[in-house]
Amino acid sequence: MATINDIGVAAAINIVTAFAFLLAFAIFRIQPVNDRVYFPKWYLKGLRSSSIQTGGFGSKFINLDFRSYIRFLNWMPEALKMPEPELVDHAGLDSVVYLRIYLLGLKIFFPIACVAFTTMVPVNWTNKGLDRLRHSNISFSDIDKLSLSNIPNGSPRFWMHLCAAYAITFWTCFILKREYQNIALMRLQFLANDQRRPNQFTVLVRNIPTDPHESICELVEHFFKVNHPDHYLTFQAVHDATKLSELVLTRKQMQNLLDYNINKHMRNLNNRPVIKMGFLGCFGEEVDGIKYYTSAVEGLTREISEEKQRLRTGTKSIVPAAFVSFKSRWGAAVCAQTQQTRNPTEWLTEWAAEPRDIYYDNLALPYVDLKIRRLIVGVAYFFLTFFFMIPIAFVQSLANIEGIEKAFPFLKPLIEVKLLKSIIQGFLPGIALKIFLLFLPRILMEMSKFEGFVSTSSLERRAASRFYMFQFINVFLGSIVTGTAFQQLNSFLNQSANDIPKTIGVSIPMKATFFITYIMVDGWAGVAGEILRLKPLIIYHLKNSFLVRTEKDREEATDPGTIGFNTGEPQIQLYFLLGLVYATVSPILLPFILVFFGLAYVVYRHQVINVYNQKYESAGKFWPDVHRRVVTALIVSQLLLMGLLSTKHASKSTPLLLVLPLLTIGFHIHCKCRYQPAFVTYPLQEAMIKDTLERTREPNLNLRAFLRDAYAHPEFRVGESSDQEMDLEKARSDKSPDLVATKRGSWRNTSLPSKHSYTNSF
């Protein structure tokens, strides 16, 4: 079990590591050669040019202005200087709302920490409960005397923890409600002031029923002309372009290899690059690299043209889904938020995401398959969560050496070296857990893609939800259960089964030391490593050395990426969970969490301003998930405190805790009914106001041209060729839709007469 000395060693290691990362970043960021790595967002916006100085050879790569090294920490006030409205315009509402999660943590935990250290810590420290348990073979350290475990069973001092639980609940709910209200207003204001976008007029229609008489395109056009005659404008069919995407990706890879060989030849004009055609390019016949890859690119270009022509002329590639656009936001809102037919499983409509947010690979999936896919993923996720308990148990074995020494005395000489023991218990468990979690987000993202979500934002929200549940079950509950088993292994082996719950109740607060080490590794050194961007720095310079020929190539050499909601938000939620659970149980953990929230807010604000370039804008649509998870953490903290007090025989104060979960659930239901609709639906009043203003300001707006190819597949723009077709559509749109053509006999009695019914009447 980690002692105060072990925590001190871990803190020293992580503080030195974090300071080294921050110092390296402060030096690297002012070097001209690294400018595109640490300020890529400004280059993408066209607001920053190359900072390479025109001087000697050295000044092109190294900053020779020594005064800038004196001001190496000025990035911190610069990151806090930009006001929030300007930050919304610069980075988008999603980024601003994400940053407010860190502010939410500071608002909640700073007052809680002040109250805890002035009330509960003195109450815990001045008891002798753990000293009386030495004869019970229960392992503990001096730092555990600051926790609830140090209070003897049945003590009246538990009333202090009961009052603290009520105070924490009311304060947390107050902050959550105020933040939910503010962000809901920010979202509505952002949507009202937002510039015109295709997704404001477009609805995604799925599960379109098949018909033997009409193609999907004819069916969609007829359905919406009949049921939305005054507002329907046009539609974009969805093609299964999987093969085309594969061809384009392969051509891009071949083009990169061709560029590499050309660059290699330009460095030495006397030697032509040669490649081997055998296994991994190590064996086989030698051929000219430039000629080979040039031929491959030309062949793939022909295949891509043929595939585009096949998709353009054929109908087999069209899937039962479509993007339907309307003449007004009001018409789109009505369609997206209502049921279209008697059968609730057909003609399913939802708001279309931004074109850049659409994940086109999943649009071709049959709607019927989605339930089966989600069932398969659910089973796979269960086994992934279950088997991950094995590495969690290994991590906890590192964190509880004393318990293992008592059960297996022959290992004691190997791990009793003082410095080695401090490093193993204070630093190694946190870094080991961090390594085990390294590849998990990618696995969960692939699971979300397999489930069939059709937008990047929904993929990230789904992956974030699974990552949070995984961390709750494995990192939190798993660490507590397995850690308690290792920690009190000797006690379990030498006591009756009736005393085991009592031992668990004493030892759970002691797990705060393990979570402290994890917070320092992940939340201190990890956040400092985030701003250093060591991996993107190395990748950029490798590409810049071997693949870059032009300024455009240099712009594409580094991808700043996004803020990573699917990985960042669940990690933040773990800190909310730990803070709320241990606020009344072991408050010593709170200062470490406050340092994380403060440092992370400054670091990620800098990254949002200078680095990350969001691939989509959902206007803070993920905030209900954030709110729900914080409320869940609050309820879990109340239930765990209730269980702990019951094991401590606090029979008079424990029943009063039953009210808190009920009050918290009622609070959540109130917030869900009051504020969540702003994140799910678009008010018709807001839509009408925005439409009216737009018609007044731009009476001659050609909305059909604006929406024409907005939702076409990025590798295949359907109908992008002929101006005659566009003029024909314009003429058809200006004409009143008196007749709605159909080939279906069952629709010849629709409210709008069709040509077929008119002909048959003679």
Coordinates of N, CA and C in Angstrom, one line a residue, residues 431-501:
I431 N 1.1 4.3 -14.3 CA 1.6 4.3 -15.7 C 1.2 3.0 -16.4
A432 N 1.1 1.9 -15.6 CA 0.7 0.6 -16.1 C -0.8 0.7 -16.6
L433 N -1.6 1.2 -15.8 CA -3.1 1.4 -16.1 C -3.2 2.3 -17.4
K434 N -2.4 3.3 -17.4 CA -2.5 4.2 -18.6 C -2.1 3.5 -19.9
I435 N -1.1 2.6 -19.8 CA -0.7 1.8 -21.0 C -1.8 0.9 -21.4
F436 N -2.4 0.2 -20.4 CA -3.4 -0.8 -20.8 C -4.6 -0.1 -21.4
L437 N -4.9 1.2 -21.1 CA -6.0 1.9 -21.7 C -5.7 2.6 -23.0
L438 N -4.4 2.4 -23.5 CA -4.0 3.2 -24.6 C -4.7 2.9 -25.9
F439 N -5.0 1.6 -26.1 CA -5.6 1.2 -27.4 C -7.1 1.0 -27.3
L440 N -7.6 1.2 -26.1 CA -9.1 1.0 -25.9 C -9.9 1.9 -26.8
P441 N -9.6 3.2 -26.8 CA -10.5 4.1 -27.6 C -10.6 3.7 -29.1
R442 N -9.5 3.3 -29.7 CA -9.6 2.9 -31.1 C -10.5 1.7 -31.2
I443 N -10.4 0.7 -30.3 CA -11.3 -0.5 -30.4 C -12.8 -0.1 -30.3
L444 N -13.1 0.8 -29.3 CA -14.5 1.3 -29.1 C -15.0 2.1 -30.3
M445 N -14.1 2.8 -30.9 CA -14.5 3.6 -32.1 C -14.9 2.6 -33.3
E446 N -14.1 1.6 -33.4 CA -14.4 0.6 -34.5 C -15.7 -0.1 -34.2
M447 N -16.0 -0.4 -32.9 CA -17.2 -1.0 -32.5 C -18.4 0.0 -32.9
S448 N -18.2 1.3 -32.7 CA -19.3 2.2 -33.0 C -19.5 2.3 -34.5
K449 N -18.5 2.2 -35.3 CA -18.6 2.2 -36.7 C -19.4 0.9 -37.2
F450 N -19.1 -0.2 -36.6 CA -19.7 -1.4 -36.9 C -21.2 -1.4 -36.6
E451 N -21.6 -0.6 -35.5 CA -23.0 -0.5 -35.1 C -23.8 0.3 -36.2
G452 N -23.2 1.1 -37.0 CA -23.9 1.7 -38.1 C -24.3 3.2 -37.9
F453 N -23.7 3.9 -37.0 CA -24.0 5.3 -36.9 C -23.5 6.1 -38.1
V454 N -24.2 7.1 -38.5 CA -24.0 7.7 -39.8 C -23.4 9.1 -39.7
S455 N -22.9 9.5 -38.6 CA -22.2 10.8 -38.5 C -21.0 10.6 -37.5
T456 N -20.0 11.4 -37.8 CA -18.8 11.3 -36.9 C -19.1 11.7 -35.5
S457 N -20.0 12.7 -35.3 CA -20.3 13.2 -34.0 C -21.1 12.1 -33.2
S458 N -22.0 11.4 -33.9 CA -22.7 10.3 -33.2 C -21.8 9.1 -32.9
L459 N -20.8 8.9 -33.8 CA -19.8 7.8 -33.5 C -19.0 8.2 -32.3
E460 N -18.6 9.4 -32.2 CA -17.8 9.8 -31.0 C -18.6 9.8 -29.7
R461 N -19.8 10.2 -29.8 CA -20.7 10.2 -28.6 C -20.9 8.8 -28.1
R462 N -21.1 7.9 -29.1 CA -21.3 6.5 -28.7 C -20.1 5.8 -28.1
A463 N -18.9 6.1 -28.8 CA -17.7 5.6 -28.3 C -17.4 6.2 -26.9
A464 N -17.7 7.5 -26.7 CA -17.5 8.1 -25.4 C -18.3 7.4 -24.3
S465 N -19.6 7.1 -24.7 CA -20.5 6.5 -23.7 C -19.9 5.1 -23.3
R466 N -19.4 4.3 -24.2 CA -18.9 3.0 -23.9 C -17.6 3.1 -23.1
F467 N -16.8 4.1 -23.5 CA -15.5 4.3 -22.8 C -15.8 4.7 -21.3
Y468 N -16.8 5.5 -21.1 CA -17.1 5.9 -19.7 C -17.6 4.7 -18.9
M469 N -18.5 3.9 -19.5 CA -19.0 2.7 -18.8 C -17.8 1.7 -18.5
F470 N -16.9 1.6 -19.5 CA -15.7 0.8 -19.3 C -14.9 1.2 -18.1
Q471 N -14.6 2.5 -18.1 CA -13.8 3.1 -17.0 C -14.5 3.0 -15.7
F472 N -15.9 3.1 -15.7 CA -16.6 3.0 -14.4 C -16.5 1.6 -13.9
I473 N -16.7 0.6 -14.8 CA -16.7 -0.8 -14.4 C -15.3 -1.3 -14.0
N474 N -14.4 -1.0 -14.9 CA -13.0 -1.6 -14.7 C -12.1 -0.7 -13.9
V475 N -11.9 0.5 -14.4 CA -11.0 1.4 -13.7 C -11.4 1.7 -12.3
F476 N -12.7 2.0 -12.1 CA -13.2 2.4 -10.8 C -13.6 1.2 -9.9
L477 N -14.7 0.6 -10.3 CA -15.2 -0.6 -9.5 C -14.2 -1.7 -9.5
G478 N -13.6 -2.0 -10.7 CA -12.6 -3.1 -10.8 C -11.4 -2.8 -9.9
S479 N -10.9 -1.6 -9.9 CA -9.7 -1.3 -9.1 C -10.1 -1.4 -7.6
I480 N -11.3 -1.0 -7.2 CA -11.7 -1.1 -5.8 C -11.8 -2.5 -5.4
V481 N -12.5 -3.4 -6.2 CA -12.7 -4.7 -5.8 C -11.4 -5.5 -5.8
T482 N -10.7 -5.5 -6.9 CA -9.4 -6.3 -7.0 C -8.4 -5.7 -6.0
G483 N -8.4 -4.4 -5.9 CA -7.4 -3.7 -5.0 C -7.7 -4.1 -3.6
T484 N -8.9 -4.1 -3.2 CA -9.3 -4.5 -1.8 C -8.9 -6.0 -1.6
A485 N -9.1 -6.8 -2.6 CA -8.8 -8.2 -2.4 C -7.3 -8.4 -2.2
F486 N -6.5 -7.7 -3.0 CA -5.0 -7.8 -2.8 C -4.6 -7.2 -1.5
Q487 N -5.2 -6.0 -1.2 CA -4.8 -5.2 -0.1 C -5.0 -5.9 1.2
Q488 N -6.2 -6.6 1.3 CA -6.5 -7.3 2.6 C -6.5 -8.8 2.4
L489 N -5.7 -9.3 1.5 CA -5.6 -10.7 1.2 C -5.4 -11.5 2.5
N490 N -4.4 -11.1 3.3 CA -4.1 -11.8 4.5 C -5.3 -11.8 5.5
S491 N -6.0 -10.7 5.5 CA -7.1 -10.6 6.4 C -8.2 -11.5 6.0
F492 N -8.5 -11.5 4.7 CA -9.6 -12.4 4.2 C -9.3 -13.9 4.5
L493 N -8.0 -14.2 4.4 CA -7.7 -15.6 4.6 C -7.8 -16.1 6.1
N494 N -7.8 -15.1 7.0 CA -7.7 -15.4 8.4 C -8.9 -14.9 9.2
Q495 N -10.1 -14.6 8.5 CA -11.2 -14.2 9.3 C -12.5 -14.9 8.7
S496 N -13.5 -14.8 9.5 CA -14.8 -15.4 9.1 C -15.5 -14.6 8.0
A497 N -16.4 -15.3 7.3 CA -17.1 -14.7 6.2 C -17.9 -13.5 6.6
N498 N -18.4 -13.5 7.9 CA -19.2 -12.4 8.4 C -18.4 -11.1 8.5
D499 N -17.1 -11.2 8.7 CA -16.3 -10.0 8.9 C -15.7 -9.4 7.6
I500 N -16.0 -10.1 6.5 CA -15.4 -9.6 5.2 C -16.1 -8.3 4.8
P501 N -17.4 -8.1 4.9 CA -18.0 -6.8 4.5 C -17.4 -5.6 5.4

